[in-house]
């Protein structure tokens, strides 16, 4: 099917301005792997990625970036409420957020240098995570399924 001028323009725009709702799976996997390296140092089991948690984390990263707000309840909901809205059934949950870190290694290092974030990363109850990123905003949702 030949490209029309309109289709060509749309294709060019998608290359120049890809949808911000998705970020590299490699970055998501790198955050998970770095978190699991930290957990292994403390003889903790690794966490696995969950698609529902990732949906909650990614949606919240997009929300914070769009509205230029940075807090755990910028949208008026708690992390647990956002996870439940994605139909994730949790018995324990936590969230870590960050802004302005250029890559996965620096954001995980920053979290590990913060006692509150470190406690969540090293939480013994957590089994699954979701990772989200939009622009300068990072979100990781941690949970133990019911």
PDB file of C-alpha atoms in Angstrom:
ATOM      1  CA  UNK A   1       0.000   0.000   0.000  1.00  0.00           C
ATOM      2  CA  UNK A   2       1.639   3.260  -1.075  1.00  0.00           C
ATOM      3  CA  UNK A   3       2.182   5.924   1.536  1.00  0.00           C
ATOM      4  CA  UNK A   4       0.037   8.962   1.106  1.00  0.00           C
ATOM      5  CA  UNK A   5       1.266  12.332   2.293  1.00  0.00           C
ATOM      6  CA  UNK A   6      -0.953  12.012   5.398  1.00  0.00           C
ATOM      7  CA  UNK A   7       0.275   8.505   6.240  1.00  0.00           C
ATOM      8  CA  UNK A   8       3.871   9.569   5.705  1.00  0.00           C
ATOM      9  CA  UNK A   9       3.405  12.524   8.064  1.00  0.00           C
ATOM     10  CA  UNK A  10       1.828  10.259  10.673  1.00  0.00           C
ATOM     11  CA  UNK A  11       4.663   7.740  10.347  1.00  0.00           C
ATOM     12  CA  UNK A  12       7.232  10.532  10.723  1.00  0.00           C
ATOM     13  CA  UNK A  13       5.473  11.889  13.809  1.00  0.00           C
ATOM     14  CA  UNK A  14       5.416   8.446  15.401  1.00  0.00           C
ATOM     15  CA  UNK A  15       9.167   8.131  14.879  1.00  0.00           C
ATOM     16  CA  UNK A  16       9.877  11.626  16.194  1.00  0.00           C
ATOM     17  CA  UNK A  17       7.340  11.495  19.029  1.00  0.00           C
ATOM     18  CA  UNK A  18       6.716   7.870  20.038  1.00  0.00           C
ATOM     19  CA  UNK A  19       3.817   7.144  22.370  1.00  0.00           C
ATOM     20  CA  UNK A  20       4.881   8.052  25.890  1.00  0.00           C
ATOM     21  CA  UNK A  21       2.716   5.353  27.431  1.00  0.00           C
ATOM     22  CA  UNK A  22       5.430   2.782  26.828  1.00  0.00           C
ATOM     23  CA  UNK A  23       9.083   2.740  27.682  1.00  0.00           C
ATOM     24  CA  UNK A  24      11.756   0.247  26.886  1.00  0.00           C
ATOM     25  CA  UNK A  25      11.220  -3.267  28.203  1.00  0.00           C
ATOM     26  CA  UNK A  26      15.001  -3.331  28.574  1.00  0.00           C
ATOM     27  CA  UNK A  27      14.811  -0.459  31.091  1.00  0.00           C
ATOM     28  CA  UNK A  28      11.978  -2.176  32.962  1.00  0.00           C
ATOM     29  CA  UNK A  29      13.958  -5.428  33.087  1.00  0.00           C
ATOM     30  CA  UNK A  30      17.097  -3.579  34.166  1.00  0.00           C
ATOM     31  CA  UNK A  31      15.264  -1.990  37.122  1.00  0.00           C
ATOM     32  CA  UNK A  32      13.958  -5.433  38.137  1.00  0.00           C
ATOM     33  CA  UNK A  33      17.420  -6.983  37.800  1.00  0.00           C
ATOM     34  CA  UNK A  34      19.084  -4.224  39.832  1.00  0.00           C
ATOM     35  CA  UNK A  35      16.434  -4.538  42.549  1.00  0.00           C
ATOM     36  CA  UNK A  36      16.977  -8.299  42.612  1.00  0.00           C
ATOM     37  CA  UNK A  37      20.766  -7.804  42.905  1.00  0.00           C
ATOM     38  CA  UNK A  38      20.164  -5.711  46.016  1.00  0.00           C
ATOM     39  CA  UNK A  39      17.749  -8.307  47.398  1.00  0.00           C
ATOM     40  CA  UNK A  40      20.265 -11.113  46.743  1.00  0.00           C
ATOM     41  CA  UNK A  41      22.914  -9.275  48.801  1.00  0.00           C
ATOM     42  CA  UNK A  42      20.534  -9.686  51.749  1.00  0.00           C
ATOM     43  CA  UNK A  43      19.623 -13.300  50.944  1.00  0.00           C
ATOM     44  CA  UNK A  44      16.104 -12.323  49.859  1.00  0.00           C
ATOM     45  CA  UNK A  45      14.172 -14.048  47.099  1.00  0.00           C
ATOM     46  CA  UNK A  46      13.914 -12.195  43.785  1.00  0.00           C
ATOM     47  CA  UNK A  47      10.774 -10.342  42.786  1.00  0.00           C
ATOM     48  CA  UNK A  48       9.096 -10.998  39.449  1.00  0.00           C
ATOM     49  CA  UNK A  49       7.401  -8.553  37.102  1.00  0.00           C
ATOM     50  CA  UNK A  50       3.617  -8.551  37.049  1.00  0.00           C
ATOM     51  CA  UNK A  51       1.707  -6.995  34.159  1.00  0.00           C
ATOM     52  CA  UNK A  52      -1.075  -5.539  36.336  1.00  0.00           C
ATOM     53  CA  UNK A  53       1.422  -3.925  38.700  1.00  0.00           C
ATOM     54  CA  UNK A  54       3.371  -2.638  35.711  1.00  0.00           C
ATOM     55  CA  UNK A  55       0.154  -1.138  34.343  1.00  0.00           C
ATOM     56  CA  UNK A  56      -0.485   0.634  37.658  1.00  0.00           C
ATOM     57  CA  UNK A  57       3.109   1.899  37.875  1.00  0.00           C
ATOM     58  CA  UNK A  58       3.214   3.057  34.253  1.00  0.00           C
ATOM     59  CA  UNK A  59      -0.143   4.820  34.449  1.00  0.00           C
ATOM     60  CA  UNK A  60       0.965   6.646  37.583  1.00  0.00           C
ATOM     61  CA  UNK A  61       4.314   7.668  36.064  1.00  0.00           C
ATOM     62  CA  UNK A  62       2.383   9.066  33.086  1.00  0.00           C
ATOM     63  CA  UNK A  63      -0.005  10.908  35.416  1.00  0.00           C
ATOM     64  CA  UNK A  64       2.796  12.531  37.413  1.00  0.00           C
ATOM     65  CA  UNK A  65       4.650  13.537  34.244  1.00  0.00           C
ATOM     66  CA  UNK A  66       1.546  14.969  32.583  1.00  0.00           C
ATOM     67  CA  UNK A  67       0.470  16.963  35.644  1.00  0.00           C
ATOM     68  CA  UNK A  68       4.002  17.730  36.854  1.00  0.00           C
ATOM     69  CA  UNK A  69       3.108  16.425  40.318  1.00  0.00           C
ATOM     70  CA  UNK A  70       5.353  14.269  42.465  1.00  0.00           C
ATOM     71  CA  UNK A  71       3.937  12.423  45.469  1.00  0.00           C
ATOM     72  CA  UNK A  72       2.493   9.029  46.332  1.00  0.00           C
ATOM     73  CA  UNK A  73      -1.068  10.375  46.175  1.00  0.00           C
ATOM     74  CA  UNK A  74      -0.904  13.090  43.506  1.00  0.00           C
ATOM     75  CA  UNK A  75      -4.002  11.635  41.819  1.00  0.00           C
ATOM     76  CA  UNK A  76      -5.956  11.451  45.092  1.00  0.00           C
ATOM     77  CA  UNK A  77      -5.488   7.687  45.439  1.00  0.00           C
ATOM     78  CA  UNK A  78      -3.108   5.519  47.425  1.00  0.00           C
ATOM     79  CA  UNK A  79      -0.717   3.092  45.706  1.00  0.00           C
ATOM     80  CA  UNK A  80      -2.921   0.212  46.910  1.00  0.00           C
ATOM     81  CA  UNK A  81      -5.993   1.818  45.374  1.00  0.00           C
ATOM     82  CA  UNK A  82      -4.210   2.179  42.030  1.00  0.00           C
ATOM     83  CA  UNK A  83      -3.105  -1.479  42.150  1.00  0.00           C
ATOM     84  CA  UNK A  84      -6.626  -2.622  43.026  1.00  0.00           C
ATOM     85  CA  UNK A  85      -8.020  -0.539  40.150  1.00  0.00           C
ATOM     86  CA  UNK A  86      -5.899  -2.704  37.825  1.00  0.00           C
ATOM     87  CA  UNK A  87      -7.576  -5.797  39.345  1.00  0.00           C
ATOM     88  CA  UNK A  88      -4.428  -6.837  41.230  1.00  0.00           C
ATOM     89  CA  UNK A  89      -5.359  -8.644  44.448  1.00  0.00           C
ATOM     90  CA  UNK A  90      -2.705  -7.819  47.026  1.00  0.00           C
ATOM     91  CA  UNK A  91      -2.191  -8.599  50.707  1.00  0.00           C
ATOM     92  CA  UNK A  92       0.772  -6.235  51.152  1.00  0.00           C
ATOM     93  CA  UNK A  93       1.940  -3.401  48.937  1.00  0.00           C
ATOM     94  CA  UNK A  94       4.413  -0.556  48.735  1.00  0.00           C
ATOM     95  CA  UNK A  95       5.569   2.012  46.217  1.00  0.00           C
ATOM     96  CA  UNK A  96       8.771   3.855  45.477  1.00  0.00           C
ATOM     97  CA  UNK A  97       8.934   6.875  43.200  1.00  0.00           C
ATOM     98  CA  UNK A  98      11.736   9.063  41.920  1.00  0.00           C
ATOM     99  CA  UNK A  99      12.222  12.024  39.634  1.00  0.00           C
ATOM    100  CA  UNK A 100      15.156  13.225  37.602  1.00  0.00           C
ATOM    101  CA  UNK A 101      17.430  10.197  37.511  1.00  0.00           C
ATOM    102  CA  UNK A 102      18.916   9.592  34.045  1.00  0.00           C
ATOM    103  CA  UNK A 103      18.962   5.777  34.051  1.00  0.00           C
ATOM    104  CA  UNK A 104      18.011   2.617  35.904  1.00  0.00           C
ATOM    105  CA  UNK A 105      21.337   2.238  37.715  1.00  0.00           C
ATOM    106  CA  UNK A 106      21.232   5.763  39.133  1.00  0.00           C
ATOM    107  CA  UNK A 107      17.598   5.561  40.255  1.00  0.00           C
ATOM    108  CA  UNK A 108      18.081   2.223  42.045  1.00  0.00           C
ATOM    109  CA  UNK A 109      21.249   3.572  43.684  1.00  0.00           C
ATOM    110  CA  UNK A 110      19.285   6.631  44.821  1.00  0.00           C
ATOM    111  CA  UNK A 111      16.539   4.463  46.285  1.00  0.00           C
ATOM    112  CA  UNK A 112      19.079   2.284  48.101  1.00  0.00           C
ATOM    113  CA  UNK A 113      20.590   5.430  49.657  1.00  0.00           C
ATOM    114  CA  UNK A 114      17.189   6.343  51.150  1.00  0.00           C
ATOM    115  CA  UNK A 115      16.200   4.343  54.233  1.00  0.00           C
ATOM    116  CA  UNK A 116      12.474   4.360  53.429  1.00  0.00           C
ATOM    117  CA  UNK A 117      12.916   3.288  49.812  1.00  0.00           C
ATOM    118  CA  UNK A 118      15.560   0.749  50.783  1.00  0.00           C
ATOM    119  CA  UNK A 119      13.140  -0.823  53.283  1.00  0.00           C
ATOM    120  CA  UNK A 120      10.586  -1.357  50.526  1.00  0.00           C
ATOM    121  CA  UNK A 121      13.147  -2.803  48.080  1.00  0.00           C
ATOM    122  CA  UNK A 122      14.322  -5.189  50.813  1.00  0.00           C
ATOM    123  CA  UNK A 123      10.808  -6.009  52.041  1.00  0.00           C
ATOM    124  CA  UNK A 124      10.615  -9.734  52.770  1.00  0.00           C
ATOM    125  CA  UNK A 125       6.895  -9.955  51.989  1.00  0.00           C
ATOM    126  CA  UNK A 126       7.090  -8.585  48.455  1.00  0.00           C
ATOM    127  CA  UNK A 127       6.966 -11.140  45.644  1.00  0.00           C
ATOM    128  CA  UNK A 128       6.041  -9.084  42.563  1.00  0.00           C
ATOM    129  CA  UNK A 129       6.712  -5.651  41.148  1.00  0.00           C
ATOM    130  CA  UNK A 130       5.574  -3.368  38.373  1.00  0.00           C
ATOM    131  CA  UNK A 131       7.854  -0.743  36.870  1.00  0.00           C
ATOM    132  CA  UNK A 132       6.789   2.480  35.181  1.00  0.00           C
ATOM    133  CA  UNK A 133       8.627   5.452  33.710  1.00  0.00           C
ATOM    134  CA  UNK A 134       7.548   8.597  31.920  1.00  0.00           C
ATOM    135  CA  UNK A 135      10.019  11.355  31.210  1.00  0.00           C
ATOM    136  CA  UNK A 136      11.869  12.061  34.452  1.00  0.00           C
ATOM    137  CA  UNK A 137       9.362  10.130  36.620  1.00  0.00           C
ATOM    138  CA  UNK A 138       9.992   6.585  37.876  1.00  0.00           C
ATOM    139  CA  UNK A 139       7.552   4.328  39.767  1.00  0.00           C
ATOM    140  CA  UNK A 140       7.958   0.818  41.154  1.00  0.00           C
ATOM    141  CA  UNK A 141       4.966  -0.865  42.781  1.00  0.00           C
ATOM    142  CA  UNK A 142       5.735  -3.794  45.099  1.00  0.00           C
ATOM    143  CA  UNK A 143       3.168  -6.335  46.269  1.00  0.00           C
ATOM    144  CA  UNK A 144       2.472  -9.691  47.762  1.00  0.00           C
ATOM    145  CA  UNK A 145      -0.483 -11.324  46.023  1.00  0.00           C
ATOM    146  CA  UNK A 146      -3.447 -12.646  48.011  1.00  0.00           C
TER     147      UNK A 146
END
